[in-house]
Coordinates of C-alpha atoms and ligand atoms in Angstrom, one line a residue:
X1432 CA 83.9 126.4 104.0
X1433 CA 82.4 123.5 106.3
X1434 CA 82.6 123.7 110.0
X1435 CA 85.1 122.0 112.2
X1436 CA 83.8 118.4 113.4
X1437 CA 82.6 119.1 116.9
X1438 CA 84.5 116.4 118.2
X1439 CA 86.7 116.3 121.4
X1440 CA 89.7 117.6 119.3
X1441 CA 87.9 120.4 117.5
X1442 CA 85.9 121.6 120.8
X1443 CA 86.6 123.3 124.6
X1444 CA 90.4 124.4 125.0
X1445 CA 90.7 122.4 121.8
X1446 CA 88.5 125.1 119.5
X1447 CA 91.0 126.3 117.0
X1448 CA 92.4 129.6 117.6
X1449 CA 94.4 130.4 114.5
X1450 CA 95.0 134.2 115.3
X1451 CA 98.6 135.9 115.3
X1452 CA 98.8 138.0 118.3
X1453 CA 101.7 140.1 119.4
X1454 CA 101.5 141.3 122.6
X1455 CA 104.3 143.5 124.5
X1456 CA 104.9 144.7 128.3
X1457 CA 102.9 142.1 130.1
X1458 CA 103.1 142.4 133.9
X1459 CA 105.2 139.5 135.3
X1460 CA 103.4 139.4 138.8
X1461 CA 105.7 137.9 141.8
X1462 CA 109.4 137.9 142.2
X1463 CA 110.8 136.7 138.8
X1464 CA 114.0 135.3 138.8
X1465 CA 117.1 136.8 137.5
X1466 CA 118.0 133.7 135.9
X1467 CA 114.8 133.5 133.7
X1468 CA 115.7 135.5 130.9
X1469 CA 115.1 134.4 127.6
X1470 CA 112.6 133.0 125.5
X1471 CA 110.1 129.9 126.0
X1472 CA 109.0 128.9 122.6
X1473 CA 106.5 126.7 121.6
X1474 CA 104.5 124.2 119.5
X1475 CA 101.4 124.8 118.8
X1476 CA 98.7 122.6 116.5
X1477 CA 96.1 125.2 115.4
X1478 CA 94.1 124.2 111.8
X1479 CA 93.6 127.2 110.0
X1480 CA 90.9 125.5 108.0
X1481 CA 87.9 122.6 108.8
X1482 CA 89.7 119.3 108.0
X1483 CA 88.6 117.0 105.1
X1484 CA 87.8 113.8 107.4
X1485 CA 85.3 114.2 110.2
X1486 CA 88.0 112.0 112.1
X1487 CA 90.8 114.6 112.0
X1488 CA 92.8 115.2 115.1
X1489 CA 94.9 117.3 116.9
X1490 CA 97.8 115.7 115.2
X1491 CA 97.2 117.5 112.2
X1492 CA 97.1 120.9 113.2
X1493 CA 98.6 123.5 111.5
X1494 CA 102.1 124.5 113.2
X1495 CA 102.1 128.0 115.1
X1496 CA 105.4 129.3 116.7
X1497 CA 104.7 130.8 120.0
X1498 CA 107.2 132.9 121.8
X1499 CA 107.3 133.9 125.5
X1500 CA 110.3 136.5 126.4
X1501 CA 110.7 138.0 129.2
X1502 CA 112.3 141.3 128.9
X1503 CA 115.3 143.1 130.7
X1504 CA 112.8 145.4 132.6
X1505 CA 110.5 142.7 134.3
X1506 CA 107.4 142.5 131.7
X1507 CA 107.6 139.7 128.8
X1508 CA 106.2 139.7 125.4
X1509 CA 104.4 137.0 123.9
X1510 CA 103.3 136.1 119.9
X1511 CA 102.3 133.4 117.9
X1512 CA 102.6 133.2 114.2
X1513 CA 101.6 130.4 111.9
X1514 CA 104.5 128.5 110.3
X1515 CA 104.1 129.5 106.8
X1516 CA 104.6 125.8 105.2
X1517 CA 104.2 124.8 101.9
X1518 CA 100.8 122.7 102.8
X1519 CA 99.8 126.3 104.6
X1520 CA 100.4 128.5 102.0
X1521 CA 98.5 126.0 99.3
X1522 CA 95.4 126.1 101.5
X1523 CA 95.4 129.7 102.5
X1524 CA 95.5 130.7 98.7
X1525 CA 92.5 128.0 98.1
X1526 CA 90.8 129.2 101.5
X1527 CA 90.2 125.6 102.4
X1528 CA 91.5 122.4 103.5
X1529 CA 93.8 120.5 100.5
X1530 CA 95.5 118.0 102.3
X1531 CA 94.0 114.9 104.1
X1532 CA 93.9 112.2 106.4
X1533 CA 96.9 112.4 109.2
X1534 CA 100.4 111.0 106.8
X1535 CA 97.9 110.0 104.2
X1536 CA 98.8 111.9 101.0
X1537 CA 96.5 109.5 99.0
X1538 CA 93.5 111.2 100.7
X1539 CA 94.9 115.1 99.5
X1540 CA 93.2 116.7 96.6
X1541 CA 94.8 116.1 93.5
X1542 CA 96.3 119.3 92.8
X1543 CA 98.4 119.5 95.2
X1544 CA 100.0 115.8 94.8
X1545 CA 103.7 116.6 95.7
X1546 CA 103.6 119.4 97.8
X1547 CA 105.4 119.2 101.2
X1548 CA 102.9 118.5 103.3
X1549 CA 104.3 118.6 106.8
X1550 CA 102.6 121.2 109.1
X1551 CA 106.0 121.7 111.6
X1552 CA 103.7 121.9 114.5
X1553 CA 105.3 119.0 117.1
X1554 CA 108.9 120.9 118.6
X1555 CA 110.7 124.4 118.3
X1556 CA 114.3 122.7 118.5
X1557 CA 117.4 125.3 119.0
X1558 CA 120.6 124.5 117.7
X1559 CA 123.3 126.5 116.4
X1560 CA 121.6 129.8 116.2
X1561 CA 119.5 128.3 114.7
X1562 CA 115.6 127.5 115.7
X1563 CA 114.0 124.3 113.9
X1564 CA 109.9 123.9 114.1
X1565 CA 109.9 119.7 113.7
X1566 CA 107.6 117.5 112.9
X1567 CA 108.0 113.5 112.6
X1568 CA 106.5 113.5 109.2
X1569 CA 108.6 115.8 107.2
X1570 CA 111.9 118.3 107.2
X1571 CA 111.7 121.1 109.6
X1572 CA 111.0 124.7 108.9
X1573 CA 113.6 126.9 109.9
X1574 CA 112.1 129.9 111.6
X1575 CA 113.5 133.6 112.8
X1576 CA 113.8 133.3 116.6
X1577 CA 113.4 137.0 116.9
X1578 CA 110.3 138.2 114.4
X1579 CA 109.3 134.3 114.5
X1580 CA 109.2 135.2 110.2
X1581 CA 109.3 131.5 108.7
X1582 CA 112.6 131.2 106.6
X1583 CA 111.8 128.0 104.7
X1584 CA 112.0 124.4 104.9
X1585 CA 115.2 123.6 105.9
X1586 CA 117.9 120.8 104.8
X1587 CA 121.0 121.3 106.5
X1588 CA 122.1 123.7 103.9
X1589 CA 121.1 120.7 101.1
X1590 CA 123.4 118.1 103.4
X1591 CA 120.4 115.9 104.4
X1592 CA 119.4 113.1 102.2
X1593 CA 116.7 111.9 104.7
X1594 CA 112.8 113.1 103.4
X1595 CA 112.3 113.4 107.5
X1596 CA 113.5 114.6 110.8
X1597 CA 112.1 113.7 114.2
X1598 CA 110.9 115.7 116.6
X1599 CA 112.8 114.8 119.4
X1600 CA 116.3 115.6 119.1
X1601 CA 118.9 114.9 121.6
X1602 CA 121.9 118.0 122.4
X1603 CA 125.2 116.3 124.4
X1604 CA 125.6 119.9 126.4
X1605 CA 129.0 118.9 126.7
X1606 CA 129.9 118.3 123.2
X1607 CA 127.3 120.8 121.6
X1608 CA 126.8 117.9 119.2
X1609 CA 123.3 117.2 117.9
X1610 CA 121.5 113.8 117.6
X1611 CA 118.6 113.1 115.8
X1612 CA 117.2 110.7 113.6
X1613 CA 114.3 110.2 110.5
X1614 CA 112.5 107.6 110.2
X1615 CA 109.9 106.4 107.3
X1616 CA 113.6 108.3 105.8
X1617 CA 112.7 107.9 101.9
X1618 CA 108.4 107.3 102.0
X1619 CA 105.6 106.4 103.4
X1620 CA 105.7 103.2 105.8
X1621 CA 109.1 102.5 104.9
X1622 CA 111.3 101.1 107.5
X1623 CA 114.3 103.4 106.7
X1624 CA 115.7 104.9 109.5
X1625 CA 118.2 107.8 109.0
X1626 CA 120.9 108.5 112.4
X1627 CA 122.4 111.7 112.1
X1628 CA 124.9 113.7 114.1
X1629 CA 125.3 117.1 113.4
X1630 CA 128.6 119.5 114.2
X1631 CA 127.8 122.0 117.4
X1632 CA 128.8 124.9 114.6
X1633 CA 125.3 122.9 112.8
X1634 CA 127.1 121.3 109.8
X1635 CA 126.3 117.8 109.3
X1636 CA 128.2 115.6 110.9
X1637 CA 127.0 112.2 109.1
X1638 CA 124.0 110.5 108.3
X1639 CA 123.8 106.8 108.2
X1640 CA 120.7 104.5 107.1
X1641 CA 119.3 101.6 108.5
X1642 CA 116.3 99.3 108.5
X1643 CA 114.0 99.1 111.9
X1644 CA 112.7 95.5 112.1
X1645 CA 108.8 96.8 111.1
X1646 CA 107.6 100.5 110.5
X1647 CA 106.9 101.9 113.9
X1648 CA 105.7 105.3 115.0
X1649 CA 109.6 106.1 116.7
X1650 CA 108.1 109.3 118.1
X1651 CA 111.3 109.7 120.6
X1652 CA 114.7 108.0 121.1
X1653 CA 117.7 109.1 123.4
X1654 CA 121.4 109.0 123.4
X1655 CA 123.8 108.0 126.4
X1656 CA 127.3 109.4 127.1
X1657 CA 128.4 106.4 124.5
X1658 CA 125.4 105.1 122.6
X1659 CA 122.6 105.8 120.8
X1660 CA 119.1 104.1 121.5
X1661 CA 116.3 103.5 119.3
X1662 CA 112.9 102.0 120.8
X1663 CA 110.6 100.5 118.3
X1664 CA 107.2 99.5 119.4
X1665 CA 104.0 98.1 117.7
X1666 CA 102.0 101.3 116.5
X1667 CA 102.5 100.2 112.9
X1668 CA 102.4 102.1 109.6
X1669 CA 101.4 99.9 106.3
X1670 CA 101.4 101.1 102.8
X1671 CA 98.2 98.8 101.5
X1672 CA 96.0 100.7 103.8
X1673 CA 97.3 104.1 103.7
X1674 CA 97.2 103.9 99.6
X1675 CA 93.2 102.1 100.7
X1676 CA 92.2 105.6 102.1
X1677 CA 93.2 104.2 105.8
X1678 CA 95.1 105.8 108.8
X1679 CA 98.4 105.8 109.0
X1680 CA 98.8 104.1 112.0
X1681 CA 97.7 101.1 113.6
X1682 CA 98.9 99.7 116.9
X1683 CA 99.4 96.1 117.2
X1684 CA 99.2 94.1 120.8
X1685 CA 100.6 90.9 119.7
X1686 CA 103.6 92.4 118.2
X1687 CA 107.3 92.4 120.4
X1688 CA 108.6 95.8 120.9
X1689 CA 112.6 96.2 120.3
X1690 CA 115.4 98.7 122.2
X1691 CA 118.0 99.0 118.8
X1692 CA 121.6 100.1 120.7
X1693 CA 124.4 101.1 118.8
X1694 CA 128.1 103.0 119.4
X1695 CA 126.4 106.8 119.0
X1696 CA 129.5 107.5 117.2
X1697 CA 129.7 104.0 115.4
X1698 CA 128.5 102.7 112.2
X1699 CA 124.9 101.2 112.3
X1700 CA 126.0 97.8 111.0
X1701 CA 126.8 97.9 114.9
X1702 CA 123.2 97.9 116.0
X1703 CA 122.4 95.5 118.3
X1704 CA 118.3 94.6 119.2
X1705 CA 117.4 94.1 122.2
X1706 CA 113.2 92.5 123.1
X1707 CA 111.2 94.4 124.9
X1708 CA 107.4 92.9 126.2
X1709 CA 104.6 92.7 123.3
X1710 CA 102.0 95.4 123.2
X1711 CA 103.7 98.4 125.1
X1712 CA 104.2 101.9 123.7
X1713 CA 105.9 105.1 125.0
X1714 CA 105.9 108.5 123.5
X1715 CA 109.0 110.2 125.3
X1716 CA 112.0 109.1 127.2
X1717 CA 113.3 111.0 130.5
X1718 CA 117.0 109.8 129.7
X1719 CA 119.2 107.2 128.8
X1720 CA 122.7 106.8 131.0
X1721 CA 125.6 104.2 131.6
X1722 CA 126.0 102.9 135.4
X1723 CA 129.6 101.9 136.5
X1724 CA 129.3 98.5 135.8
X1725 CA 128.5 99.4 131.9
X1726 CA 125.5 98.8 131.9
X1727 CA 123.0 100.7 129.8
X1728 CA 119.3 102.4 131.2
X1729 CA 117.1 103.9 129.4
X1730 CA 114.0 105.6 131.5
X1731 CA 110.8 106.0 129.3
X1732 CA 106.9 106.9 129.8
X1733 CA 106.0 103.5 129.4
X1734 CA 102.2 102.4 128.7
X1735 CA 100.6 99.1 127.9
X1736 CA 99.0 100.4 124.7
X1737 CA 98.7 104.1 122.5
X1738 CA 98.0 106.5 124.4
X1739 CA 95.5 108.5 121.6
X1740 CA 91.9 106.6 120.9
X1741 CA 92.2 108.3 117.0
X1742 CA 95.3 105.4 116.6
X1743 CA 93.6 102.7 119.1
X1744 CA 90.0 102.8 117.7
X1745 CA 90.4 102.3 114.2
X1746 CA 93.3 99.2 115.1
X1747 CA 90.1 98.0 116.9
X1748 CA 90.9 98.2 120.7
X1749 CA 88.3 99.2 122.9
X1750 CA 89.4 101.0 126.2
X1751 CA 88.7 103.8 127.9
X1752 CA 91.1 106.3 128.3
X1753 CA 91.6 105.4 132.1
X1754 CA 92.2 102.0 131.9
X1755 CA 95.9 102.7 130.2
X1756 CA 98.2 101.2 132.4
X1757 CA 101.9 102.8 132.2
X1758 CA 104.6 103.5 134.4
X1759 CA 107.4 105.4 134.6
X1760 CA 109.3 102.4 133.3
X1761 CA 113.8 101.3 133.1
X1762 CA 115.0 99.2 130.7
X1763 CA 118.5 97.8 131.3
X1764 CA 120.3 96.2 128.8
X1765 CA 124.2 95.3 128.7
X1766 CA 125.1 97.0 125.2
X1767 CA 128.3 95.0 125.2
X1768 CA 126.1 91.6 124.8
X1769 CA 124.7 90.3 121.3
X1770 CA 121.2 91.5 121.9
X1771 CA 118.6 89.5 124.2
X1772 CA 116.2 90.5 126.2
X1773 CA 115.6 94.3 128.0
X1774 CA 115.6 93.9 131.7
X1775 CA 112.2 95.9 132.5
X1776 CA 111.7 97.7 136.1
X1777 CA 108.8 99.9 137.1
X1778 CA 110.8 103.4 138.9
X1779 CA 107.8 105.6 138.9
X1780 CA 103.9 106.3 138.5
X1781 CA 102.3 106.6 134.6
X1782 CA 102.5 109.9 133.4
X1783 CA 104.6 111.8 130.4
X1784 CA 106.5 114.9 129.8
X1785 CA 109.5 114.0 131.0
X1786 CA 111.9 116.9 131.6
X1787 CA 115.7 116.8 133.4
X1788 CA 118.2 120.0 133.2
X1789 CA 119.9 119.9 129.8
X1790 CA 123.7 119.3 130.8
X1791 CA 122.4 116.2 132.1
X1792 CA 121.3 114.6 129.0
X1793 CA 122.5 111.0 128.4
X1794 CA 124.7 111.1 132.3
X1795 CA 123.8 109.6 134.9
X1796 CA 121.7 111.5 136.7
X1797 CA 119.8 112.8 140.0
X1798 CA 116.7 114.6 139.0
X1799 CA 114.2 114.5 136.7
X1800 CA 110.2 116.3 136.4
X1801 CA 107.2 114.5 134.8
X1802 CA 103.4 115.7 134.5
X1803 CA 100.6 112.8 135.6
X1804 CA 97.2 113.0 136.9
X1805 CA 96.1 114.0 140.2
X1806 CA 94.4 110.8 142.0
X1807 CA 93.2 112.6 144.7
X1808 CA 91.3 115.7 142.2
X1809 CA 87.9 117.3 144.0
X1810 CA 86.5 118.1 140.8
X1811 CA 86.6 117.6 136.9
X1812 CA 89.8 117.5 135.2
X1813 CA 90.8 119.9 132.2
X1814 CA 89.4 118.1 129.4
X1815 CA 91.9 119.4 126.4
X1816 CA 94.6 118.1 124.3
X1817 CA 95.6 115.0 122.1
X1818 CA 94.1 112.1 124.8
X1819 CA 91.4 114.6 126.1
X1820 CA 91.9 115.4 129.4
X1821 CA 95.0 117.6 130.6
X1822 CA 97.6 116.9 132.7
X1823 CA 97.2 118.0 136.2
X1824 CA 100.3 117.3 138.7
X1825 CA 103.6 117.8 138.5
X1826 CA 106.0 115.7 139.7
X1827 CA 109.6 116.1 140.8
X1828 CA 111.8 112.7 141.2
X1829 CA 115.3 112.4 142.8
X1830 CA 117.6 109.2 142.9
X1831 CA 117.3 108.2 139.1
X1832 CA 120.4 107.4 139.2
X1833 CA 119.7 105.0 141.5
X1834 CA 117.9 101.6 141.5
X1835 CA 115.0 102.9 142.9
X1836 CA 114.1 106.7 142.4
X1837 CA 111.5 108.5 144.3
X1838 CA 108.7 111.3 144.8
X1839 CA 110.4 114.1 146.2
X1840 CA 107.8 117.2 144.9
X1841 CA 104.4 117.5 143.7
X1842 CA 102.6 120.8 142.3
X1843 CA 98.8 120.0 142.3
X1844 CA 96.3 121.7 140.0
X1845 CA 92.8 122.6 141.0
X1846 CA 89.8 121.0 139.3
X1847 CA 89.6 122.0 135.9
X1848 CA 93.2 123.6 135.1
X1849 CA 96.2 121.9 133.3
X1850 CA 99.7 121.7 132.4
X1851 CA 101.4 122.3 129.2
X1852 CA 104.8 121.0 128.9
X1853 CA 107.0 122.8 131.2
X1854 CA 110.9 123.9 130.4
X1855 CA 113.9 123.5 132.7
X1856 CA 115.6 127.2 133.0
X1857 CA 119.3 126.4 134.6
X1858 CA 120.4 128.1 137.7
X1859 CA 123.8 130.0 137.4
X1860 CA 125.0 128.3 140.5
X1861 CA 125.2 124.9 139.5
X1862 CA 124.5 123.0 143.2
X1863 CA 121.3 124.6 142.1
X1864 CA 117.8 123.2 140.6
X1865 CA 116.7 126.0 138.6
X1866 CA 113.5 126.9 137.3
X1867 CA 110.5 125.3 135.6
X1868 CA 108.3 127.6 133.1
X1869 CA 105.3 126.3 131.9
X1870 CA 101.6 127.3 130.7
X1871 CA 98.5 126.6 132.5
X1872 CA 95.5 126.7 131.5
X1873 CA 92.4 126.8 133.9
X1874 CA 88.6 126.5 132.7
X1875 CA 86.8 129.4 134.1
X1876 CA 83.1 129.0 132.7
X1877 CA 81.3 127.5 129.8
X1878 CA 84.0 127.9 126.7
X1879 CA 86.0 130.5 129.0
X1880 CA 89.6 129.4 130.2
X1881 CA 92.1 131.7 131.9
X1882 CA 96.0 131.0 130.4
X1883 CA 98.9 132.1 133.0
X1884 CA 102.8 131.4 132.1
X1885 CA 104.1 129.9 135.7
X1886 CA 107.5 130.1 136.7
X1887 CA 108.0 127.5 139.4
X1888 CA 111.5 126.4 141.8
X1889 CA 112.2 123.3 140.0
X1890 CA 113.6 122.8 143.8
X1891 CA 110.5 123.4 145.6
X1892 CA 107.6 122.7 143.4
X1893 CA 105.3 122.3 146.0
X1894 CA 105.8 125.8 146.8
X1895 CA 103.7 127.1 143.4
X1896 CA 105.0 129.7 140.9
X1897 CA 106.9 132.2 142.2
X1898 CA 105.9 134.5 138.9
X1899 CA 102.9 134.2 136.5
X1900 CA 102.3 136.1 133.5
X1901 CA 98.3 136.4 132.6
X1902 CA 98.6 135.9 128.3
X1903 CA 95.4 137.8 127.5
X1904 CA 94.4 135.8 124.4
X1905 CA 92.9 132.2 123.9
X1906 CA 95.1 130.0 123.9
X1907 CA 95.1 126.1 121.9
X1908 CA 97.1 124.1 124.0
X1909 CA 100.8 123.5 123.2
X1910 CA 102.4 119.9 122.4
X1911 CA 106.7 120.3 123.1
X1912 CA 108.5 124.0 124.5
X1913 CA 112.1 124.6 124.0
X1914 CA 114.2 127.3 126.3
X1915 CA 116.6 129.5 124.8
X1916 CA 118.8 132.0 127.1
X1917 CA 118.9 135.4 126.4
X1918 CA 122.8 135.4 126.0
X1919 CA 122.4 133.0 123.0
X1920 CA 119.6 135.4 121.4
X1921 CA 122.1 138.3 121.7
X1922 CA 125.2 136.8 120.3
X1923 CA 122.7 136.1 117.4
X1924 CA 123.7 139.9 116.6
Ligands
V55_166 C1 102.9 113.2 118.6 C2 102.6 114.5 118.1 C3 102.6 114.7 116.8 C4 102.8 113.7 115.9 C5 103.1 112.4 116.3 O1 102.6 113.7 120.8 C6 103.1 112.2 117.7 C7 102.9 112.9 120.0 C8 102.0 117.0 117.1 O2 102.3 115.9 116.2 O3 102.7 114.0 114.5
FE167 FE1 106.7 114.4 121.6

């Protein structure tokens, strides 16, 4: 067995971990919250073996579930396993790397031509009971929320026709209904796009196909209280190169970028495209929501390129990371009109992560959190994760629901420290903000790092964490989180 490239995705915070741990009766230190009880799971990329390519990337990692519960007497419990996958299991029992290039089967060994080779590392989705590990590329793996046991690969008990499932799902707390979509539905760089709807008691609802107007990386996509909205922008998938030995992905500046709206409860002959401006890209939407004149916005991470080098460098753009230009960015269309053009408005700084309060999801709505970088950091950022440096302010907004929302909370990180993807936790009392939980991960010396689980007033960020639990383990850092009360993990039985 080689060694892994020792490359910014391979190296630091990034090292891969791989180990199971299962640790019980941590101390919760501070005043933890009545309401935070439950478990914070999450997605974790973590190769279990060097890669095949020198150019591998943290996309590829092998999917560990991660599990943070905090416990009826004050101390949590944390553990990671591996998602035992198909593509896992093969390269276990071989003790090396199998499979290829990121979405590239043409680069895997020969022998293990046809099997599954998603790695369910991207979002632990909870529906129905039921808790999903997703990735873009492939069906989920259904997992055991309790032993976090892998169950298998899962189809919607053999309903899906789709060969893919996103990793951004979309739960109307009102209806209990989920919405999600697959795209690349029936192969690689096809422009199949498969809109489900699935029953709140998990039974498939309907699936419906269409065609996006090129293959596009549709990472994310959101739904409003009457519609469902599908961005497509130019990071581009073709099957000449990929079959060539090339990446999947490409992104393309010259190309238009497109907002697809539809009736989220109509047939997708009903689609309607709207333009968007050439170039942009945007990996996760905050929310999408109707005004009272109709009209449709839909609030998205927006930047003027890809955010990750591995898809910029080989489409041949040459940046630095730091000159991405993005914005917290609205798009207002009129869905009642025969397409045209998005109406684009800047509402906030660059940044990504978008989190609101789940009942809130396609409403209008007041609040919303983001993480983004600290322009006034006395020191080194965290240098970790998919772009290479970490994430290190937190942002509150209020007034989205208005034309021009605003800063109304930051939460600051020292030099060298960074945010993972933090959860909303409800309050009880509705008038209320709740909670944010989140890991943070600080640099403490050469290849030593300190992980804490914060627990922060989603009302008074500023203020810090009210409770932090120390996770005594090394820790790879996470890509999406999911909460899950502790009432819903009890009626499980
Ligand atoms: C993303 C992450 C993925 C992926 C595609 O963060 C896009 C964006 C962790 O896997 O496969
Ligand atoms: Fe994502």
């Amino acid at each position: 067995m080689g060694a892994f490239p020792q490359t910014q995705y391979f190296t630091g915070l990034n090292e891969p971990v791989g180990q199971e741990v299962d640790l019980k009766g941590l101390k919760v230190e501070g005043d933890l919250p009545a309401e935070v009880r439950g478990s914070f799971y999450r997605a974790v990329p973590d190769p279990a073996f060097p890669p095949k390519f020198e150019n591998d990337h943290t996309l590829s990692g092998d999917g560990m579930i991660s599990r943070l519960s905090f416990n009826d007497d004050g101390t949590a419990d944390f553990a990671i396993r591996f998602v035992q996958t198909a593509r896992h299991k093969a390269e276990v029992e071989a003790g090396h790397a199998r499979f290829g290039k990121y979405r590239n089967p043409f680069t895997d060994d020969p022998d293990v031509q046809g099997i599954d080779r998603t790695v369910a590392n991207t979002t632990p989705v909870w529906h129905a009971g039921r808790l999903l590990m997703a990735k873009e590329d492939g069906r989920p793996y259904r997992v055991d929320p309790i032993t976090l046991e892998t169950i298998g690969s899962y189809d919607f008990g053999g309903a899906l026709k789709s060969e893919t499932m996103t990793a951004h799902v979309r739960i109307d707390a009102e209806t209990g209904e989920l919405f999600f979509y697959g795209y690349e539905a029936d192969g690689c760089a096809s422009t199949k796009v498969a809109y489900c709807v699935v029953n709140p008691d998990g039974t498939l609802k309907s699936e419906q196909w269409f065609d996006a107007p090129y293959c596009a990386m549709m990472h994310d996509f959101t739904i409003s209280e009457n519609y469902a909205l599908f961005p497509i922008y130019p990071t581009t998938a073709d099957l000449d190169r990929i079959k060539a030995g090339g990446e999947h992905w490409h992104h393309e500046p010259e190309l238009d970028s497109w907002l697809g709206v539809m009736p989220r409860y109509g047939d997708v002959s009903e689609i309607k495209w709207f333009k968007g401006p050439k170039g942009c890209h945007s990996y996760h939407m905050m929310n999408a929501w109707e005004d009272e004149s109709g009209m449709l916005h839909f609030d998205a991470c927006l930047n003027d390129t890809n955010a990750f080098a591995f898809i910029r460098e080989p489409s041949g753009i040459v940046m630095g990371q730091q000159d991405i230009k993005g914005a917290l960015t609205r798009w207002t269309v009129d869905p009642k009109a025969d397409g045209g053009e998005v109406t684009e408005t800047l509402i906030g700084p660059p940044g990504d992560f978008p989190v609101i309060p789940a009942k809130k999801q396609g409403k209008p709505y007041k609040t919303g959190w983001m993480l983004t970088m600290n322009p006034d950091l006395q020191g080194p950022p965290l240098l970790a994760g998919p772009v290479g440096v970490d994430f290190n302010l937190l942002l509150r907004f209020d007034g989205m629901d208005t034309p021009a929302p605003h800063v109304t909370g930051a939460l600051p990180l020292p030099p060298l420290a960074g945010f993972n993807e933090p959860v909303h936790v409800p309050a009880s009392d509705p008038s209320k903000d709740g909670w944010l939980v989140m890991i943070v991960d600080q640099q403490t010396g050469d290849n030593q790092f300190v992980h804490e689980a914060w627990v922060v007033d989603a009302g008074n960020i500023g203020a810090g964490a009210v409770a932090k639990v120390t996770i005594p383990t090394r820790l790879r850092p996470q890509v999406h989180g999911w909460w899950v009360p502790q009432t819903q993990l009890d009626a499980l039985g």
